[in-house]
Short mmCIF file of C-alpha atoms (C1' of nucleotides) in Angstrom, two decimals:
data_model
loop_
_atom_site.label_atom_id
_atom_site.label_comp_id
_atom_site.label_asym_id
_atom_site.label_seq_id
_atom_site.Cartn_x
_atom_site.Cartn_y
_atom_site.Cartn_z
CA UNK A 1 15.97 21.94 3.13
CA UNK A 2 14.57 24.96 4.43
CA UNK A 3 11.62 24.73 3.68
CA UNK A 4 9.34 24.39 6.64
CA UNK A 5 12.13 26.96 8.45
CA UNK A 6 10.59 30.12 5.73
CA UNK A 7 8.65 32.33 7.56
CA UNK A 8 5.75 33.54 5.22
CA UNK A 9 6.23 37.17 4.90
CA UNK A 10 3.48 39.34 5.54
CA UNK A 11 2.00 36.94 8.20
CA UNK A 12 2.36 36.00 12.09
CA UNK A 13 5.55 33.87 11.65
CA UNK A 14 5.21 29.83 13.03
CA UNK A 15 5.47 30.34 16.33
CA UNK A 16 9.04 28.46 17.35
CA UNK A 17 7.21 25.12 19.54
CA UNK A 18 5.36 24.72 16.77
CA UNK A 19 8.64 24.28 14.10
CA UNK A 20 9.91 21.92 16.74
CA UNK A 21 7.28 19.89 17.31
CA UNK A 22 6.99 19.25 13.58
CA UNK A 23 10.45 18.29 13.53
CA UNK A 24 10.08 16.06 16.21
CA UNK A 25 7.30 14.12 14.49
CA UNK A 26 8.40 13.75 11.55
CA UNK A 27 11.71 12.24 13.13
CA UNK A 28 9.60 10.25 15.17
CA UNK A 29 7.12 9.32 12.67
CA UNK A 30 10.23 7.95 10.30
CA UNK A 31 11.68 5.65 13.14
CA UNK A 32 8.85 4.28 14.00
CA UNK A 33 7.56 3.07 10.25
CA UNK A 34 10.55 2.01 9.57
CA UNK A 35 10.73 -0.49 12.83
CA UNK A 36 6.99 -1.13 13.00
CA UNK A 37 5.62 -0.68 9.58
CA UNK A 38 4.02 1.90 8.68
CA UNK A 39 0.83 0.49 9.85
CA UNK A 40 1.97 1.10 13.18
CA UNK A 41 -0.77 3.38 15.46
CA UNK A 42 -0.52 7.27 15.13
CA UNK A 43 -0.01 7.04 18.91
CA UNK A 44 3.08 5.79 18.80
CA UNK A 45 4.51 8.37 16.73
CA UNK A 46 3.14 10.73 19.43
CA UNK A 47 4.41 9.59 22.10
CA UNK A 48 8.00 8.45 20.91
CA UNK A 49 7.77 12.62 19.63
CA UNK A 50 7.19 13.42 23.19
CA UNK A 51 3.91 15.26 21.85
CA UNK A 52 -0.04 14.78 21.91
CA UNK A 53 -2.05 12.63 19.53
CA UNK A 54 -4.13 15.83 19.04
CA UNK A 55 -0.89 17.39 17.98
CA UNK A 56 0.10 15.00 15.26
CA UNK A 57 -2.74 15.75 13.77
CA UNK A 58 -2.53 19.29 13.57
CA UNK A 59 0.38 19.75 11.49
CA UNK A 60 -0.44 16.03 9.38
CA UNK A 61 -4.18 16.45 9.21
CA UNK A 62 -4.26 12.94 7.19
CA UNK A 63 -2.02 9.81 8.18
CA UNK A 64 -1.23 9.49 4.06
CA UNK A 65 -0.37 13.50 4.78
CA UNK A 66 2.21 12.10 7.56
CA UNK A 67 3.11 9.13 5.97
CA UNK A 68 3.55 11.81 2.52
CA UNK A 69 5.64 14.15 4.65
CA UNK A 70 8.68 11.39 5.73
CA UNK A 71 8.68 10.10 2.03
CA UNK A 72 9.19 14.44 0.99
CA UNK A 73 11.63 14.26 3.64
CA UNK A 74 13.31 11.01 2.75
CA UNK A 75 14.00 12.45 -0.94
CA UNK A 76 15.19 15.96 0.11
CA UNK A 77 17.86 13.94 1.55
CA UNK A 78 18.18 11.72 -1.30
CA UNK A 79 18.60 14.26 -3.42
CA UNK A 80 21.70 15.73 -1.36
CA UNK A 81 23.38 12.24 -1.68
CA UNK A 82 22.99 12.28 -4.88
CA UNK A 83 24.63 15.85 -5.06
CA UNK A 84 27.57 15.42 -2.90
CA UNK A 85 28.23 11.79 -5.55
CA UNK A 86 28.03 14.32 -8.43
CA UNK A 87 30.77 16.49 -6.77
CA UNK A 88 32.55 14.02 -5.31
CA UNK A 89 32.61 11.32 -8.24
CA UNK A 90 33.51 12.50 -11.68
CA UNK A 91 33.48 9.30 -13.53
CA UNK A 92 30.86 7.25 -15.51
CA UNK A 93 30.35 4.84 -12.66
CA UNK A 94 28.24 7.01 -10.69
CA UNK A 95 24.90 6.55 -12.46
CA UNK A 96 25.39 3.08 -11.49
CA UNK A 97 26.08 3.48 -8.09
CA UNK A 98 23.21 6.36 -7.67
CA UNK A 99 20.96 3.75 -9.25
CA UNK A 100 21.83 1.04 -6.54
CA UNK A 101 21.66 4.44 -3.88
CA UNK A 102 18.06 5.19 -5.13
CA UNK A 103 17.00 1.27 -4.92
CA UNK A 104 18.43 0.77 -1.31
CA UNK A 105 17.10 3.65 0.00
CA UNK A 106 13.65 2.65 -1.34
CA UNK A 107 14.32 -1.11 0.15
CA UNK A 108 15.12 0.71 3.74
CA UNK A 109 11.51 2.46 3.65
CA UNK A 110 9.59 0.20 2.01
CA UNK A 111 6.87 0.00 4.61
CA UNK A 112 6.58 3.75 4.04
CA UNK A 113 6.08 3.43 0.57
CA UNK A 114 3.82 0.55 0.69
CA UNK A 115 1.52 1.91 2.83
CA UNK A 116 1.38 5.30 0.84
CA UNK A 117 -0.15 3.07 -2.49
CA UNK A 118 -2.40 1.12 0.08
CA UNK A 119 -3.76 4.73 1.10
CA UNK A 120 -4.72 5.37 -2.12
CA UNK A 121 -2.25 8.70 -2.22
CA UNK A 122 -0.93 8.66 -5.84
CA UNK A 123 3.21 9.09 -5.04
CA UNK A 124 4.22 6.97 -7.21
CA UNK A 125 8.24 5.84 -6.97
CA UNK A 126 8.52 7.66 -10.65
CA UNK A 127 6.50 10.44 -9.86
CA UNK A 128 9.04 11.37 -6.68
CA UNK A 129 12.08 10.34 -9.14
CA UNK A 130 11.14 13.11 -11.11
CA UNK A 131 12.40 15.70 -8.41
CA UNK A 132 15.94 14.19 -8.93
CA UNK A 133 16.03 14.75 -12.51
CA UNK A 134 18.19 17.59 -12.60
CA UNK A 135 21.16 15.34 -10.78
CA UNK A 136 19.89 12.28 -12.86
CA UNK A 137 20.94 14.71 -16.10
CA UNK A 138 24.17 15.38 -14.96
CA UNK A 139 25.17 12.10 -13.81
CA UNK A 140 23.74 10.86 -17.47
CA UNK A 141 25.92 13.25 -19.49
CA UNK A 142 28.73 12.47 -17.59
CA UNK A 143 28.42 8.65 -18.41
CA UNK A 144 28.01 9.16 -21.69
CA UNK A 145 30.21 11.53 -22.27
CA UNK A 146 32.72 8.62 -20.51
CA UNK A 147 31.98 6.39 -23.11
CA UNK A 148 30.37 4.07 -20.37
CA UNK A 149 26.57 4.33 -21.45
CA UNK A 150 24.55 4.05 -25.26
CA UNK A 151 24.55 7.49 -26.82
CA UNK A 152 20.76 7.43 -27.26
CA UNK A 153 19.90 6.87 -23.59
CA UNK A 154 17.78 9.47 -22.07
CA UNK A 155 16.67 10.75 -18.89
CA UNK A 156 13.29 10.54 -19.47
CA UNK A 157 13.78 6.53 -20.03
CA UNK A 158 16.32 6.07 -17.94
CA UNK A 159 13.94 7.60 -14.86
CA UNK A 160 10.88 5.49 -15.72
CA UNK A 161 13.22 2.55 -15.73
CA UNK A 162 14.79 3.14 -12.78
CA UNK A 163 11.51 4.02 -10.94
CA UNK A 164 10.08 -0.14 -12.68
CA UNK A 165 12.66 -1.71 -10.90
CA UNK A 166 12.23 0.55 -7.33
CA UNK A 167 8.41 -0.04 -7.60
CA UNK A 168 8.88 -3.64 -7.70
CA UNK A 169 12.14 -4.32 -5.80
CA UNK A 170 9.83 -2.25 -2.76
CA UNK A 171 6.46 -4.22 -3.84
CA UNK A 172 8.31 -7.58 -3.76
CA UNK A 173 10.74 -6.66 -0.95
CA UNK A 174 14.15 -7.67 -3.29
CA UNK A 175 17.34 -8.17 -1.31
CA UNK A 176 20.01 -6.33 -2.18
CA UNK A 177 22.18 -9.15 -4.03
CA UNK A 178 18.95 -9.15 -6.67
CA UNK A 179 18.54 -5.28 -6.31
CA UNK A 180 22.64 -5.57 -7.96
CA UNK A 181 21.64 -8.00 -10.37
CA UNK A 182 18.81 -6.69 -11.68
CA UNK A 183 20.73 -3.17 -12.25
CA UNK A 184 23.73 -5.52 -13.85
CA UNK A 185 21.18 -6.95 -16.15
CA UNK A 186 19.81 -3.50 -16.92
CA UNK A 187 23.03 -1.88 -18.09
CA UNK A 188 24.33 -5.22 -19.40
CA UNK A 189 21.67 -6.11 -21.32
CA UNK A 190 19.56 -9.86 -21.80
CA UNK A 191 21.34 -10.47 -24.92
CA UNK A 192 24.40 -12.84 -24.98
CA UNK B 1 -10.64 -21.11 -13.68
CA UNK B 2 -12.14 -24.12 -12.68
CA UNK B 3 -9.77 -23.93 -8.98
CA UNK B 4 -12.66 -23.19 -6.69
CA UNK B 5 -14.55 -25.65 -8.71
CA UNK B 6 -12.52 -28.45 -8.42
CA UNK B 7 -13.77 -31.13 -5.12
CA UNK B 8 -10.66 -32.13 -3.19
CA UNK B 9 -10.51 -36.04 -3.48
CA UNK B 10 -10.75 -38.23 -0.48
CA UNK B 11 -12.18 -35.38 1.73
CA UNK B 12 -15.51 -34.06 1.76
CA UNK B 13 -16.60 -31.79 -1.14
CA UNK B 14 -17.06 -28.60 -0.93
CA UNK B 15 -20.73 -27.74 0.10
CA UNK B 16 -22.79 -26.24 -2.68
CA UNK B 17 -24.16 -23.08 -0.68
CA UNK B 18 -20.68 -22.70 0.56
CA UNK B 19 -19.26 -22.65 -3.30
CA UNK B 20 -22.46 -20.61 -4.73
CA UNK B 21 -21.58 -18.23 -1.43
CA UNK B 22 -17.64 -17.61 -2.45
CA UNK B 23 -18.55 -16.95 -5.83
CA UNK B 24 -21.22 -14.16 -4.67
CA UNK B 25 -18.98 -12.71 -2.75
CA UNK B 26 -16.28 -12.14 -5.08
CA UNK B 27 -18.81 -10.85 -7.85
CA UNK B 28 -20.16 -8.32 -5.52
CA UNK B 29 -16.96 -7.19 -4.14
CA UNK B 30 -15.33 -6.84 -7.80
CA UNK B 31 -18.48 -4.24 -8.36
CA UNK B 32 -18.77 -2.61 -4.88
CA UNK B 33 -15.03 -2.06 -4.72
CA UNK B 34 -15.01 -0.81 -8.60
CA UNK B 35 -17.92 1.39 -7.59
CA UNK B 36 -16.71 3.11 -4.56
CA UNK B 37 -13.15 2.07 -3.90
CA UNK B 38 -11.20 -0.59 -2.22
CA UNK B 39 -11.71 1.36 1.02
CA UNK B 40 -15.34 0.42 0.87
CA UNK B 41 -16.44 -1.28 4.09
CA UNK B 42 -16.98 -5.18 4.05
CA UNK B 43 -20.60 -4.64 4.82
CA UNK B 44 -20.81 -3.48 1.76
CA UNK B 45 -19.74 -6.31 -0.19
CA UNK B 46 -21.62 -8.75 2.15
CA UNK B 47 -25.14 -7.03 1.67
CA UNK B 48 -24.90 -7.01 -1.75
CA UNK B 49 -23.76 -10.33 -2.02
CA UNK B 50 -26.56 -11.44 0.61
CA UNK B 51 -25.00 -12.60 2.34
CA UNK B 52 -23.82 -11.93 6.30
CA UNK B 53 -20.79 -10.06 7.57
CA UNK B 54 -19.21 -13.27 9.26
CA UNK B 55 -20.04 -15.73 5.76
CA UNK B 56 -17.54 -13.16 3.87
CA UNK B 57 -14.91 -13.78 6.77
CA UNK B 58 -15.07 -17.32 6.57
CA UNK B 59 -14.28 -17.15 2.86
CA UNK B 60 -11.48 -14.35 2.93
CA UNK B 61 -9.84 -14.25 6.79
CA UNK B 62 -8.70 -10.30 6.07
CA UNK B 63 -9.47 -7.95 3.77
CA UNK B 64 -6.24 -8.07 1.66
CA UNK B 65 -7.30 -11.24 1.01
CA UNK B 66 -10.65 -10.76 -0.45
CA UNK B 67 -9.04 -7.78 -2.26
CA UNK B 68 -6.11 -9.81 -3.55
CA UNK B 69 -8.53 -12.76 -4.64
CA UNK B 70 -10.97 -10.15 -6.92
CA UNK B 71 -7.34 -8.60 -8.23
CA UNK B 72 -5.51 -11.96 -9.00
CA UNK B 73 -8.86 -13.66 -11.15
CA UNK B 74 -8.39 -10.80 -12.92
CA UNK B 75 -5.43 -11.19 -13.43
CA UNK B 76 -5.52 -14.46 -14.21
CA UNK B 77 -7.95 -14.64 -16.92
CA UNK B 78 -5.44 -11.97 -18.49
CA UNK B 79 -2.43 -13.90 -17.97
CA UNK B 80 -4.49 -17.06 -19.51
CA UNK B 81 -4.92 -14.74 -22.90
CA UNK B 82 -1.34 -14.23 -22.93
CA UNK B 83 -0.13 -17.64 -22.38
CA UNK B 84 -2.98 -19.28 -24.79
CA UNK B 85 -1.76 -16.35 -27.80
CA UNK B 86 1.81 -17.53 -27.04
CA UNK B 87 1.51 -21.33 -27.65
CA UNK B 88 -0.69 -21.26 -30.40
CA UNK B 89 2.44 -19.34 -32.64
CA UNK B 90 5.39 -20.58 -30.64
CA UNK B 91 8.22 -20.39 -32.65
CA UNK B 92 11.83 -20.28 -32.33
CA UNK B 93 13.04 -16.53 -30.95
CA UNK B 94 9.68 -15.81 -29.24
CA UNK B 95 11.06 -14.70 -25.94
CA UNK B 96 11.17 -11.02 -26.81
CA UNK B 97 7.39 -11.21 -28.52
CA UNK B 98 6.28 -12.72 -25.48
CA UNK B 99 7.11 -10.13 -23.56
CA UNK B 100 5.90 -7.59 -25.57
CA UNK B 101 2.61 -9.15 -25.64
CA UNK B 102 2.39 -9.89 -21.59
CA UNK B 103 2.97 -5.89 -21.59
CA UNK B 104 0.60 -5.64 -24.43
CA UNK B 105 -2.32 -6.94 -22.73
CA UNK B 106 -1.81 -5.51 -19.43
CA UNK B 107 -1.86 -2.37 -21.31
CA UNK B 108 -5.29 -3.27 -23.04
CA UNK B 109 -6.97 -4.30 -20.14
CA UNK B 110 -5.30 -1.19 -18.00
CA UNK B 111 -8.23 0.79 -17.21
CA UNK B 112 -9.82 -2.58 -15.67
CA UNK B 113 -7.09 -2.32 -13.45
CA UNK B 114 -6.86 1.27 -12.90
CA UNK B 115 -9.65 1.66 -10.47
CA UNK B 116 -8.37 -1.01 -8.17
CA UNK B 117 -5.24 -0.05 -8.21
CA UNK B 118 -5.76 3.99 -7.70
CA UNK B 119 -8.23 3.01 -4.60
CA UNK B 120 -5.02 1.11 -3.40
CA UNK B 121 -5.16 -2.31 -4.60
CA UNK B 122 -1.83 -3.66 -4.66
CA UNK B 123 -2.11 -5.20 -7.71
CA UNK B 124 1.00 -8.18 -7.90
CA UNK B 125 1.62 -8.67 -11.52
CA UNK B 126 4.58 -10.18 -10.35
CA UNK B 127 2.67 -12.82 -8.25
CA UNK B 128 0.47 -13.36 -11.67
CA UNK B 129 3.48 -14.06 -13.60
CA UNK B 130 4.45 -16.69 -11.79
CA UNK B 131 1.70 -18.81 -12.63
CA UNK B 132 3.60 -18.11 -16.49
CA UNK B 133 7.05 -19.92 -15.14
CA UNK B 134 6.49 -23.08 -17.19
CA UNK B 135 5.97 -20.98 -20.52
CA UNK B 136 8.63 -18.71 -19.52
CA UNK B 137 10.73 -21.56 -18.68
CA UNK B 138 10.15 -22.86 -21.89
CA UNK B 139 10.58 -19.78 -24.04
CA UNK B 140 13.92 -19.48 -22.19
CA UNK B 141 15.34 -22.46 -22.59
CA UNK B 142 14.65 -22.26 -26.26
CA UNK B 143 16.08 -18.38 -26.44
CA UNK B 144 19.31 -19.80 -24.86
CA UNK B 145 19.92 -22.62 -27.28
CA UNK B 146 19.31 -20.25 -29.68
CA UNK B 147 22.33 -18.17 -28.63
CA UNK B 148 20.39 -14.79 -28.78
CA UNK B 149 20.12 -14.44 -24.98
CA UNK B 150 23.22 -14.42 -22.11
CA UNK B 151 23.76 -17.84 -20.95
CA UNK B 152 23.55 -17.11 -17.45
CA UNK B 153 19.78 -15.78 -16.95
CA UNK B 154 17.57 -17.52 -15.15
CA UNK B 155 13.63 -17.56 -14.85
CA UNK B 156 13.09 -16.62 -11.56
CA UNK B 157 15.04 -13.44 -12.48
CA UNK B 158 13.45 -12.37 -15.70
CA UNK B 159 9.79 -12.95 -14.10
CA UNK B 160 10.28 -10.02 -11.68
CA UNK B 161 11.90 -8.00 -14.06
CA UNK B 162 9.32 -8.46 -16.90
CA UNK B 163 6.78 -7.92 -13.71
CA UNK B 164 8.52 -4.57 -13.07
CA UNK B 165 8.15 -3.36 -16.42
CA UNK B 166 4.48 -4.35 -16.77
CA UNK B 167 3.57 -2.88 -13.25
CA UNK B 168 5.04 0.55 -14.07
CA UNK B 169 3.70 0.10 -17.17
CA UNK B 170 0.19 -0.05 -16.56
CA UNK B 171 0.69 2.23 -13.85
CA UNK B 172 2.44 5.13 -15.56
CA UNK B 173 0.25 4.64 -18.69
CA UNK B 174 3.46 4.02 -21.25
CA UNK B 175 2.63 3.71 -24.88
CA UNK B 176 2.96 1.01 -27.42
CA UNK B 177 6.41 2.83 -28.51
CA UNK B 178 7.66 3.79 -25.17
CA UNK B 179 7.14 -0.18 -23.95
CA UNK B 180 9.35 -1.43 -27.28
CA UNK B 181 12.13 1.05 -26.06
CA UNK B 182 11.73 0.06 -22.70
CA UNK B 183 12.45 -3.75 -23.84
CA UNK B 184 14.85 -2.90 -26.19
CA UNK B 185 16.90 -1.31 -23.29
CA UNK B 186 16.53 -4.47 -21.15
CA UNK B 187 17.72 -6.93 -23.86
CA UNK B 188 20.39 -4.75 -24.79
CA UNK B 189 21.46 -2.95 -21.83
CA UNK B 190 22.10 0.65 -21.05
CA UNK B 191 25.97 0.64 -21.90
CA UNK B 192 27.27 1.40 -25.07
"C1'" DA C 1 7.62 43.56 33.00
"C1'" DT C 2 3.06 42.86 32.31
"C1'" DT C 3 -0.78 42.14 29.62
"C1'" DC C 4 -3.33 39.88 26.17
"C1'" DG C 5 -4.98 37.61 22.04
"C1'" DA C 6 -3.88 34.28 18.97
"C1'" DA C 7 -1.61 30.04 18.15
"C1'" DA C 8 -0.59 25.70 19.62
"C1'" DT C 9 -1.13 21.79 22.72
"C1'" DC C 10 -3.61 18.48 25.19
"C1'" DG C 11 -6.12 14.02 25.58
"C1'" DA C 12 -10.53 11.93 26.71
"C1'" DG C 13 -14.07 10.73 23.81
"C1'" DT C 14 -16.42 9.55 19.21
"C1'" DC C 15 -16.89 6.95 15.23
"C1'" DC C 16 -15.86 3.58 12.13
"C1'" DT C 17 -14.52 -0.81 10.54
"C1'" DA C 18 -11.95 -5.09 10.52
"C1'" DC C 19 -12.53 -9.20 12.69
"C1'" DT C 20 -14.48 -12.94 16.40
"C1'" DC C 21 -17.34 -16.52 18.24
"C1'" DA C 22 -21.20 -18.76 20.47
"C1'" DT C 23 -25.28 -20.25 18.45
"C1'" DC C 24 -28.29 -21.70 14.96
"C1'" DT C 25 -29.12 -23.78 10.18
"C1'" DT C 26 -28.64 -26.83 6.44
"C1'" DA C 27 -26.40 -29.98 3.00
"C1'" DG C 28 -25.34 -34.37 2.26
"C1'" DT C 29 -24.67 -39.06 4.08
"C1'" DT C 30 -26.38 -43.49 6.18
"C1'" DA D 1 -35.72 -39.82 9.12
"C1'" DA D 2 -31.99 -39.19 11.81
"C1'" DC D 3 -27.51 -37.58 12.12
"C1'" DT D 4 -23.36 -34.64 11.89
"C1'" DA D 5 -20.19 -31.58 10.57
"C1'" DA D 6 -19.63 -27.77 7.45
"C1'" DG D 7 -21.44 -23.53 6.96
"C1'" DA D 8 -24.10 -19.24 8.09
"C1'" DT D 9 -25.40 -15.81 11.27
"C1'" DG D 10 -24.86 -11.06 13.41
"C1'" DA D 11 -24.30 -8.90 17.85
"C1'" DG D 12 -20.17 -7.99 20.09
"C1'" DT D 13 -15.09 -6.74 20.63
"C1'" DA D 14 -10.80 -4.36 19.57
"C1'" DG D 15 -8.17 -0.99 17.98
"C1'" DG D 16 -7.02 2.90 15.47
"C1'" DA D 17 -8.07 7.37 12.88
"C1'" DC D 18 -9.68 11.60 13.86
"C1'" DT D 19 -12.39 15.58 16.81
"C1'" DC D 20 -12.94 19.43 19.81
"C1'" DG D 21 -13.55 22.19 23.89
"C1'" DA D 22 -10.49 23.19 27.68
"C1'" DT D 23 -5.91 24.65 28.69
"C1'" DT D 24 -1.31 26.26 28.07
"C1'" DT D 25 2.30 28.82 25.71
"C1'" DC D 26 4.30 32.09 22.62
"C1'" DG D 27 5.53 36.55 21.36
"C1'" DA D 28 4.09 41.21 20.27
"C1'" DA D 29 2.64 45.58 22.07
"C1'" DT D 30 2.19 48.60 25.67
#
DNA sequence: ATTCGAAATCGAGTCCTACTCATCTTAGTT
DNA sequence: AACTAAGATGAGTAGGACTCGATTTCGAAT
């Protein structure tokens, strides 16, 4: 995740207090929501950064643009996890488990996400699901090439489901014990 | 929806200009926040209503509240349409129809919603549903003794999964074919 | 090393809006 | 007609998002 380390070629580069600071905030700005909610005061996330308010707002413009940046930052590590199972775990069993991965991590932040719908900011769970399609593709063929999944399943239904039951296990704050069921019942099926 | 009509026996009724008052209120905050958003300010909604700023507080303590009360009547009267359709065929295997239909009309009725909801109204199908259990409850019971749905499902855990479905339904904008698949896949399951 | 301009930081102050409450008004009862 | 409590009123309070001119810091060029 390099992304905000890329100088832009051809202009001044970001002058190195800058990088940090940004860093610092958006660290900041993720502990905080996630103890206080993420209607907790901008302040806050200023001073546990060690920075200005005025400086918050300089490189996150927008609260939604803040509150946008830790859910970015959130899935860039998602998407790693998800990575390192697809390396690490050959077998069928690891959709399933990235499925539960992708709920829980959802559950942890759900403040973050809540407040990003109350904002108005269109990121909606399925929307940022879509940047993990390539590892949701490989996990899929791998399942179904173990036997352990319906050979007509698709990514593109398998993400929109997947992003139904994150939506409205954050929305309705699920524990975990229904987060597993409700996957169980997914890849089990209603049907007796 | 006679529920705000309805005098609470033994205590005092309900004053007339305080009933007449409420239902202002909601009718001009269902237009004002169609018009210009949910983040429209509750002045707003109490000058077109005519109505003062503290008259609207006294009805609705926070504005989630007044929010969630224009939302959930119209929710309701959809939820009504669904459960009157249901009862007037309800035959044996109707469990998976019913379904269909709940996501049916919250597809039909979508772009009612849509406004609300991109303005960043949480809108709680799931808390809608519930006022459904007793059908549900009944449709299930019936689906189980006729053998064509697992034995151990419960209401309280198809509700928020059929809520999921709907909500990312009306949200993402799924057609009439993607919402059979997506049902399909839940009665079925995902493995093979 | 020193200079210097641009970039970044600072934080008191502004604005906006959700919400309160002491006071006045009115519906409904006797 | 008098009474009383529910209800209405709206200026005031609180708190948080965001601004902006003053100030500091970086880093490039001499």
């Amino acid at each position: 995740m390099s992304r905000d380390g890329m100088v832009p070629k051809g202009e001044r580069p970001v002058r190195a207090d800058a990088r940090r600071n940004r860093a610092r905030i958006l660290e900041a700005a993720e502990a905080v929501f996630a103890e206080h909610g993420a209607s907790a005061a901008t302040d806050a996330v200023a001073a546990r950064a060690g920075v200005a308010i005025g400086t918050v707002f300089r490189h996150f413009p927008t609260k939604p643009d803040l509150l946008k940046a830790v859910v970015m930052n959130l899935l860039d590590r998602l998407i790693d996890e998800a990575d390192t199972m697809v390396r690490e775990q050959g077998d069928g069993a690891a959709l399933f488990e990235f499925c539960a991965l992708v709920m829980s991590v959802g559950a942890t932040h759900r403040t973050v996400f809540e407040r990003l719908a109350e904002t108005g900011v269109q990121v909606r769970v399925g929307d940022a699901l879509e940047r993990l399609r390539p590892s949701v593709d490989v996990l899929l063929d791998r399942a179904r090439d173990g036997g352990v999944v319906r050979e007509d399943l698709r990514t593109d239904e398998l993400i929109p489901l997947l992003a139904a039951l994150c939506q409205e296990a954050i929305a309705a704050d699920w524990d975990e014990r229904f987060r597993r069921r409700a996957l169980d019942l997914l890849f089990d099926g209603l049907r007796s």
